[in-house]
Short mmCIF file of C-alpha atoms in Angstrom, two decimals:
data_model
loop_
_atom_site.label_atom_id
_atom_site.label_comp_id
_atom_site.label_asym_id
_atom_site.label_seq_id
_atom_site.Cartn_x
_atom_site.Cartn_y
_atom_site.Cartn_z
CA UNK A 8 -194.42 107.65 -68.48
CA UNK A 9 -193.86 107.31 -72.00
CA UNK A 10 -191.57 104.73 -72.28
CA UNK A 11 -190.31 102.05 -69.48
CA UNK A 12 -186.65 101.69 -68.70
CA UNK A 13 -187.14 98.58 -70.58
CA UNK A 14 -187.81 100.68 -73.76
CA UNK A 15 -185.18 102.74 -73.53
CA UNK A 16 -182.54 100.12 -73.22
CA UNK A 17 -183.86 97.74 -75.96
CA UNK A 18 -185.60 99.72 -78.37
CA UNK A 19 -188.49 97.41 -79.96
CA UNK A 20 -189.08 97.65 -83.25
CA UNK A 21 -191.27 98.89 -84.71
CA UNK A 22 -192.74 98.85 -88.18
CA UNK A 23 -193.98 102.56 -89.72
CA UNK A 24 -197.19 102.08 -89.03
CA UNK A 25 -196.80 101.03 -85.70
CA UNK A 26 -194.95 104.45 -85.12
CA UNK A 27 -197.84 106.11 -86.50
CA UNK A 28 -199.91 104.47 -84.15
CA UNK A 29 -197.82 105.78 -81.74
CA UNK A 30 -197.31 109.40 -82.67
CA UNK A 31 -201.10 109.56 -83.14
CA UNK A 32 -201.85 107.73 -79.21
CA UNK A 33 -199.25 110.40 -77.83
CA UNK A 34 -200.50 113.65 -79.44
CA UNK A 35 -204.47 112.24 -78.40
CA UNK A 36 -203.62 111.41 -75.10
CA UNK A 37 -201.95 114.87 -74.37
CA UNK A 38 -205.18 116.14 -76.31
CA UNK A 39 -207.31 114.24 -73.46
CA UNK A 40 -205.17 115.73 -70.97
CA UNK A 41 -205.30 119.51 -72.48
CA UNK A 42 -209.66 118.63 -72.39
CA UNK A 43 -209.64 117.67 -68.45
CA UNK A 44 -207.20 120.97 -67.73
CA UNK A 45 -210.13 122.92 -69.38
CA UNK A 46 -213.09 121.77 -67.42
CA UNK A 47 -210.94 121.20 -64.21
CA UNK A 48 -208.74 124.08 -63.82
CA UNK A 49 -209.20 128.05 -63.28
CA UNK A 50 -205.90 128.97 -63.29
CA UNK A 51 -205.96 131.09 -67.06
CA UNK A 52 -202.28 130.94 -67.35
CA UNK A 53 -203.25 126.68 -67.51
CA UNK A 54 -206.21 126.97 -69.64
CA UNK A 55 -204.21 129.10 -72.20
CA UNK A 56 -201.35 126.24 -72.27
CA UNK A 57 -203.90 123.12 -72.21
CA UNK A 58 -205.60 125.39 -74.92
CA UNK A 59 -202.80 125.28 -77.15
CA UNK A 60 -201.53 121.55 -76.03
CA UNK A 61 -204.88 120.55 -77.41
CA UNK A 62 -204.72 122.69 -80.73
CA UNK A 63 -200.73 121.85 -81.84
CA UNK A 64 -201.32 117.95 -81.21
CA UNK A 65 -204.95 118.15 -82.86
CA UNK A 66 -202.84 119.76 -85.86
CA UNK A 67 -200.03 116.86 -85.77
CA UNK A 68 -202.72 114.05 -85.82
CA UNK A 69 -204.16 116.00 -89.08
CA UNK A 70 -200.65 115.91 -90.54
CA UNK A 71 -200.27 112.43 -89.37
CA UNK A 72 -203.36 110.83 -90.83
CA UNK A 73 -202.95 112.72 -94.44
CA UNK A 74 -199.94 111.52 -94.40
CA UNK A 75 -200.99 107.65 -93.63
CA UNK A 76 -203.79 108.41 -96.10
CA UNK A 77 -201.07 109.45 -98.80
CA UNK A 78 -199.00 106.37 -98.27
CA UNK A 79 -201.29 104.13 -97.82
CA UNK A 80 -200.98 102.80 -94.04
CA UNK A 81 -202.98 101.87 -91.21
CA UNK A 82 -201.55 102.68 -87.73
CA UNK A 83 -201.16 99.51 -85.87
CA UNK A 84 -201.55 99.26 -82.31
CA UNK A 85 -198.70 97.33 -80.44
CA UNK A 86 -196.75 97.11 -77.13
CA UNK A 87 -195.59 101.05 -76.82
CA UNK A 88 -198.71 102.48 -77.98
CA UNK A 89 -200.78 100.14 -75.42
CA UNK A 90 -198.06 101.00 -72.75
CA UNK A 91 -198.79 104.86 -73.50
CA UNK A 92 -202.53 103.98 -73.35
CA UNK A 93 -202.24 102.16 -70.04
CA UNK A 94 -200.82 104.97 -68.51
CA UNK A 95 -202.81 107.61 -69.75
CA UNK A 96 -205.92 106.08 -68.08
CA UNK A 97 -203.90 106.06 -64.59
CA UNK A 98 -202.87 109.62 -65.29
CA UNK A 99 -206.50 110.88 -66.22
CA UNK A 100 -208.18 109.33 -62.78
CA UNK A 101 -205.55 111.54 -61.18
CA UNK A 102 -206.53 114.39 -63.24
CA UNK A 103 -210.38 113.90 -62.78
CA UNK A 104 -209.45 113.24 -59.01
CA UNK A 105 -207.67 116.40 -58.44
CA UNK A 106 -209.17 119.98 -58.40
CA UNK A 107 -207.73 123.77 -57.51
CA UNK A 108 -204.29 124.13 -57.18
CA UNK A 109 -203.51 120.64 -56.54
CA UNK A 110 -205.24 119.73 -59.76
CA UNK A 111 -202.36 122.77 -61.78
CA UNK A 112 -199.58 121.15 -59.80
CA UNK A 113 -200.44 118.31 -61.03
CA UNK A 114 -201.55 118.32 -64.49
CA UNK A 115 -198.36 120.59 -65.15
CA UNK A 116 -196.02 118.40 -63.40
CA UNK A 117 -197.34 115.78 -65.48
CA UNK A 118 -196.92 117.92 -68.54
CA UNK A 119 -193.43 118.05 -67.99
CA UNK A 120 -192.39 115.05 -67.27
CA UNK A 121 -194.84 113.71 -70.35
CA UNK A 122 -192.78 116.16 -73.09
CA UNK A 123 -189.59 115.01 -71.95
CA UNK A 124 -190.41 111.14 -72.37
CA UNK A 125 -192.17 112.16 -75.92
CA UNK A 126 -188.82 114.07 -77.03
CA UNK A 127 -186.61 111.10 -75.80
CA UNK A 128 -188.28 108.59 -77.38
CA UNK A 129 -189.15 110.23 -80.66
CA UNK A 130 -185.68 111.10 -80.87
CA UNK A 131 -184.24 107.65 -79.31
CA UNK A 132 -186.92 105.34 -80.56
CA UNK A 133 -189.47 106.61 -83.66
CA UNK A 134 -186.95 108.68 -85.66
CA UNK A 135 -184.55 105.64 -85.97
CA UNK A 136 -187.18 103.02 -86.28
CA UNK A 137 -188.64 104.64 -89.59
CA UNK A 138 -187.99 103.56 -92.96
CA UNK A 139 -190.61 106.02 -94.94
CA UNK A 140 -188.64 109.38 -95.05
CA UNK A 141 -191.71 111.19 -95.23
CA UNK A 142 -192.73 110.29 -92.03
CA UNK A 143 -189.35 110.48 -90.78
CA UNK A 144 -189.81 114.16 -91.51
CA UNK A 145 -193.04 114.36 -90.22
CA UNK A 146 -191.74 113.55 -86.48
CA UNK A 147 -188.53 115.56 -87.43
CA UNK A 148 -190.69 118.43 -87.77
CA UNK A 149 -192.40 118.08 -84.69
CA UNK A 150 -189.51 118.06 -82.67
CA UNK A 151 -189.00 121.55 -82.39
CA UNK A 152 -192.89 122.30 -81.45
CA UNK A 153 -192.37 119.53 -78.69
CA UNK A 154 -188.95 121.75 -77.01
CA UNK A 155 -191.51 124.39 -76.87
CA UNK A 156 -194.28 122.67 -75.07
CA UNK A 157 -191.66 121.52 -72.64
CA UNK A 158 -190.01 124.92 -72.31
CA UNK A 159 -193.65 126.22 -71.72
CA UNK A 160 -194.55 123.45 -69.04
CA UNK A 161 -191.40 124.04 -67.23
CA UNK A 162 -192.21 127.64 -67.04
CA UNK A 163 -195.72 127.23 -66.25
CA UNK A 164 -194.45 124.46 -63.49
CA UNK A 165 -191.71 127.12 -61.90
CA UNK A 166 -194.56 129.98 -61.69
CA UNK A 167 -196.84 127.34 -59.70
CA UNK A 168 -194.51 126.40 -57.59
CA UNK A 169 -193.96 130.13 -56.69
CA UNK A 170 -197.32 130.57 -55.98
CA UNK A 171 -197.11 127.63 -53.53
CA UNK A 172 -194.60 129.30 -51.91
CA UNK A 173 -196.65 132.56 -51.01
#
């Protein structure tokens, strides 16, 4: 997940451009994800959601590194961002390991549970951490595209399980 319990009860802190590092990992690694739901699943209700996982969070990492360009800062790798990285790679072999309806369940399940750790801690941990108000603003404005994904996921997760069902 996207943060440890760890993180959530002692925030680290973080200096703006390791948040940037971090809001750039998180929107490529759901990017990689959206990429492996493309070649891997058939389901078209899936592909259109990995579809437009991988075009909003390819548009955020645009805004993001103008933005870094603008002011002048290089994203900075550190303990979160390595954490997220870590886990990605665990998540992916399950990904690549999984095919058919197994492979939606998953990759969906994983979707939701992956929003809801990226709205906590941008709210909880990347929002508060930042000094530079326009990149304050920057993950501001992402929140609401975020709630969406999420509502979208949980959607996509309820019709799946359905289908299970028949």
């Amino acid at each position: 997940m996207f943060l440890t319990p760890a993180y959530a009860q002692h925030n680290p802190k973080l200096s703006d451009a390791e948040v940037a590092s971090v809001a750039v990992v998180a929107n490529q690694i759901d990017i990689d994800y959206a990429e492996i739901a493309k070649k891997r699943s058939k389901n078209e209700e899936v592909l259109k959601f990995a579809e437009t996982m991988k075009n909003d969070h390819t548009a955020v990492i645009g805004q993001a590194a103008a933005l870094v360009n603008k002011l002048g800062v290089t994203p900075k790798d550190n303990a979160v961002s390595k954490k997220l990285l870590a886990d990605a790679k665990k998540m992916k072999t399950t990904l690549n390991s999984a095919s058919g309806r197994s492979f939606d369940k998953t990759y969906i399940d994983n979707e939701v549970a992956y929003h809801k750790s990226v709205i906590s801690a941008v709210e909880s941990l990347l929002i508060p951490e930042t000094e530079n108000s326009e990149l304050k603003e920057l993950l501001q404005n992402i929140m609401p595209a975020l709630k969406t994904h999420l509502e979208h996921a949980v959607m996509l997760q309820t019709q799946i399980a359905n289908q299970w069902r028949i």
